[in-house]
Amino acid sequence: MRYAMVIDTLKCVGCSDCVVACQTENDVPLGYCRDWIVETVNGTYPTVNLELKSERCNHCDNAPCVRCCPTGASYVADGGNIMVTPDECIGCGACIQSCPYDARYQHPDGWVDKCTFCNHRLEKGQLPACVSVCPTKCMYFGDLDNPNSEVSQLLKTRKHKTLAPEAGTKPHVFYLI
Amino acid sequence: MQEELFTSGRHIPNIDPYLQIWHWPISVYLFLGGLAAGILFFAALFYLMGKEKEYPTVVKNATIIVPIALTLGLLALLYDLTHKIYFWQLYTNFRIESPMSWGAWVLLAVTPLSFLWVFSYYSVLFPKLENKFQLLTKFKFLKSFEVYLKENRKYMAYALIPLTLILGVYTGILLSAFNARPLWNNAILGPLFLVSGLSTGAATIILMAKTSAEKHLFSKIDVGLVIIELALIAHMIMGYYAGSQVQLEAMQLLVAGDFTVMFFGFVVILGLIVPLIIEVIELMGFKVPVSIPAILILIGGLVFRFVMVEAGQLTRFLY
Amino acid sequence: MTTSRRKFIKISALGLGGVAATTSAINMFGANSYLDNLVKQDLTKNFKRTATYCEVCFWKCAAWTHTNEKGEIKKIIGNDDDPHCYGRLCPRGTGGVGMYNDEDRLKTPLIRTTINGEQTFREATWEEALDLIASKVNNIKENNGPESIALLKHGSPGKHLEQLFKAWGSDTFAEPAYAQCRGGRETGFATTFGSWIGSPEPTDIRDTNCLVLIGSHFGENMHNSPVQEMSDAIDKGATIITVDPRLSTAASKSKHWLAIKPGTDIALMLAWMNVLIEEGLYDKEYVEKYGLGFDKLKDHVKTFTPEWAYGITTIKPEDIRKTAREMGKAAPAVIIHPGRHVSWYGDDAQRERAMAMLNGLLGSWGRRGGFYFKESIKVPSYPLPKFPTPKWGWKEIGAKYPLAQMGLTFEVIKASIPNPENKYPVKAWFVSGVNLPKSIPNKKLLEEAMDNLEFMVVVDTMPMDVTGYADVVLPECTYLERYDHIRSANNREPSIALRMPAVAPKYDSKPAWWIAKQIGERTGVGNYFPYNDFKEVIEWQLKKMGTSLEEMEKIGVKNFPRKSRPLFLRDNENYEFGTQSGKIEFYSQELKDLGFDPMPVYTKHPEPPQGFYRLNYGRAPMHTFSRTANNPNLHELKKENDLWVNPKVARIMDIKQGQRVWLRNQDGVNSVFSIKVRVTERIRWDSVYMVHGFGHDNKKLSRAYGKGINDTQLISSVMVDPIMGGTGMRGNFVEILTENPNTNTEI
Ligand SMILES: Nc1nc2c(c(=O)[nH]1)N[C@H]1C(S)=C(S)[C@@H](COP(=O)(O)OP(=O)(O)OC[C@H]3O[C@@H](n4cnc5c(=O)[nH]c(N)nc54)[C@H](O)[C@@H]3O)O[C@H]1N2
Ligand SMILES: Nc1nc2c(c(=O)[nH]1)N[C@H]1C(S)=C(S)[C@@H](COP(=O)(O)OP(=O)(O)OC[C@H]3O[C@@H](n4cnc5c(=O)[nH]c(N)nc54)[C@H](O)[C@@H]3O)O[C@H]1N2
Ligand code: SF4
Ligand code: SF4
Ligand code: SF4
Ligand code: SF4
Ligand code: SF4
Ligand SMILES: [Mo]
């Protein structure tokens, strides 16, 4: 089992539903976020290209945030999900400094928080909250180890990219382009 | 024209641009850690070389600073933790890949050793105190403990040499391990912080030294360290220059950006080159108060850590 | 690659397979995390689910409100069986929790008083407020007749107040959703196909081969099911053609983006018709069978070649031809989307007619991948005494516009300004669910009207711009705290949805049905409210429809089988359209007889004078008009609007990204607040763009106050559509000021 998220930038409209849904699902305090939307515009009017994408923790295979955590609060859970245990976290911020995607933030209660791939929902057989609300259905989630899963199939058949591959973290959020 | 912006989410006040989660205590912690490592390294080294009598400040007097510096440093670190009540979690785990963990454990080893080291000189260093409180006389076991430590100083010194070197390097590695922060992510930072730590340690010794022989020797040592440090800094900049786009941008911060004045003005010129020149002049036999370069070096060392911690957090891979 | 509902379930099942492994592995290593436990507990807390339909916009998606045992509303999730949302709400619907949680909500009734010569509101009890309203209403009814009390409404509360008004004998109603919104298209399509578009639009987007969006900016316009279906269409490889002077989100997803010069769409459509006809790309059989006046149209568009249109629209002739051919190839599975907010330039009914005619030529009305025949189920009316007949009402007030099919807000406003020639003087307003100063252009006129009213009641949930003008403000509870009418929707299949309270009303707020009943009882029409709780009405209606409140509480949405006719035209069907002739009228005798062009012609609209830019506006996906700006969850996503400026303009004006600027329009109206500049290639050099709904000037809105600019304030010039009275709002021009023009600003 290796969880992965695949996001189709050709369909994402940047509506931010994934951001609100994460907030209400995971009690992310207002003023913080586990996911966010980036808009990139290239070209000169009227030859302009616009890309919208929803970003979050990439649940990296080679996760520097886990490596640098002095207490083991950041750990690799089953399915490759990178998780944080709040009562093992001392709030040293090392993991925040180590993440090339700035995917983590300090929760107002002191510990460090970030996207969990909605582990609690996966355990119940539900899709992550953001995936399940996305009105354009541009987010896919599943098992990369299973060659027949939707995510495996999409990555096999469609052109895709990851963010900052040069950081060497081997992200598990993929963007179809 | 290219445009990149956050449609939603990240531009909220608690996240961007406030991912600078390390504040002044971290810089102070790194400075004090380096300084303590420097002093203690010289103390252990000179003790083992049998120069205890010749250089008393190095081996004895200056080390009083060390437990204080380490304690303050640890307090500073603790102060910057945001989930403090779980601080103990640092010591129920040892994570071999985490510099933070290494640091915690090295400090756990060095700090008590530094207390013991100082305590082993208690009667010598604090005769007035002893006269007043008569601790050793009242509590016999303390006296015998001091004697015991005195006899085993050699072993403490053997342990301290590698430990202080690790501590010194660690202050740099703590930053350089983060490849997400292009400014920090280079191999030079470990040695650079070690050398800088030794240099600030030497400067402290110069300030506290009673004899001109000691001052003189440490001026010489410091000249050597400063030259190495300058070379390492040059090397570091060249490293950025040869690096990827993000590292080039990181370099801009130091050489042509918000931190240039601080970095070149306070660290390189006032904190290294000027004291170097003064020390060389002094070594050539001219009469200059050696405390001036020593103070400049200490200030430079502190500013250096501020610059690196602050600027480093501004450098990113994305956006 | 398609994402069908079936696949979605498959993924979940797959996830389920993984559960055993996940949990056991976690147990094995004893690494069961605190957070997991925490959230698990949270889920096992078993949120209570209550049926509702969303009121953050008028798409009315059915949803489940999730409340925890403390009675806090935690989240709102779409109802899987709902054809408006297919189980997925849009960001505004998901953020609907903020409507309820907003601590700035209206909390008690407020009555205008004067203290030390200063007008202010004082808090009042419901008794007091309702009694005051009743006495005023009775007075005006007696002196001027019930007709002179007008209801300006939008959304769910409107229906309850309509009942009250009808009981009095008034149908002086109007809503911004007509003259400021869809009116033009309803007339344009009605004069062509004899049928309204209505809401939701009966567009078969998910099965289309070619979707043509003329200014509709789906993706920013977040009407739920069309956005979802557009995404399905992308998956299926449908061609999207977007005509928009701005690179809208939809344009960025399109195969063809035609960056049209604003206000010239009719020319483009005439040229498209020219190509379709000249190249024989239209659906000849369909046109032959159902069309009327095709030959006249053929003659009419003969000279409107792509080369002709190029000079007007700045779209290259080859692009016009290419796109026309794409449409022809895709026909009849093609949709020239009618759009929704279409009150642009005052010739909107004609522009919409051109769209309708293109659909007619391509044979897409009544065809799969085009427009389907919608169907809804009738909700039986609760037995009430017969309503008195008003002597005059919305129709008479709007009589100047022969094809206006609903009340015209703008005309009601004009009728409220004393004028001896006015046969229908309006004396008092009830305003509910309409934030007039943000929704209606020409603020000067609006303020003059409000100044002259004898009495004005506002029923709202929030202290909005409009509440500041009221004599009495009544706090309604939010949609999450009340019963409302059963939603019966026009769709592929008829469906109904239930809205019921998830929690008791916060503060001293009350549902609109209760307010209407209370006022009714105090004004002598209590017999029109023969129930104690609106729930009784719903219960009765549901029973009549063969279901029950109990069942609906469990399912939220009920779909019914179609009864009227097949979804699409059958092959040899002889369908009769609702027009006078029973045909698709390419040539409209009706318009001709009324003195209008029987076929659309292009007329030039004013262009920005030197130093001015055309004011363009639209939607942001996470906000609804002005109503969500203060919503804590949605405010978080977008706090203010920004001013889109082309880099060329920025260079000329020497303005920088993020700089704050003010605007002044052609009539010298200054923006109250400033706006942040966004320098972007997504906008033309002759226009600026901002999202509608910001720049709130009610200080009670602690988050939204003073953030961004209110576009409506700068729309002082209105181009009224002579056919149906729509208020064209896209003919305003602004200059960019780098200094605050307001001399005495109070912040
Ligand atoms: N998120 C969100 N979604 C909403 C709403 C909301 O408040 N928020 N409101 C809903 C309602 S009630 C309505 S009516 C709809 C409105 O949504 P639409 O009908 O889609 O929008 P319009 O406001 O007509 O169109 C805005 C677009 O028209 C373009 N435009 C401007 N001038 C011209 C022109 O001259 N020609 C052409 N071809 N295009 C032009 C603008 O650049 C912009 O992209 O949205 C609905 N959906
Ligand atoms: N400049 C400009 N003007 C426009 C438009 C534009 O794009 N630009 N768009 C036009 C279009 S398409 C439309 S449809 C109209 C929309 O016009 P409106 O319907 O007036 O839109 P809102 O600004 O959302 O105002 C709704 C009001 O209802 C209140 N409200 C919300 N929920 C409830 C409730 O449950 N009960 C009660 N009693 N009140 C409630 C809100 O607090 C707010 O005051 O605006 C039109 N006007
Ligand atoms: S919900 Fe879907 S479409 Fe909307 S921003 Fe997120 S990923 Fe994009
Ligand atoms: S994205 Fe950042 S936080 Fe997430 S796993 Fe990778 S490095 Fe860690
Ligand atoms: S902040 Fe917490 S999770 Fe992050 S590295 Fe420190 S202890 Fe680990
Ligand atoms: S997977 Fe869950 S936690 Fe991660 S961004 Fe989506 S909703 Fe938030
Ligand atoms: S489209 Fe969005 S805001 Fe409108 S009713 Fe549906 S969920 Fe609510
Ligand atoms: Mo609208």
Short mmCIF file of C-alpha atoms in Angstrom, two decimals, chain C residues 134 180 188 220 459 507:
data_model
loop_
_atom_site.label_atom_id
_atom_site.label_comp_id
_atom_site.label_asym_id
_atom_site.label_seq_id
_atom_site.Cartn_x
_atom_site.Cartn_y
_atom_site.Cartn_z
CA ALA C 134 -48.09 46.46 11.78
CA GLN C 180 -29.93 42.66 -12.85
CA GLY C 188 -34.13 36.20 -25.69
CA GLU C 220 -15.43 31.46 -11.05
CA VAL C 459 -35.24 41.26 6.97
CA TYR C 507 -29.39 34.90 19.32
#
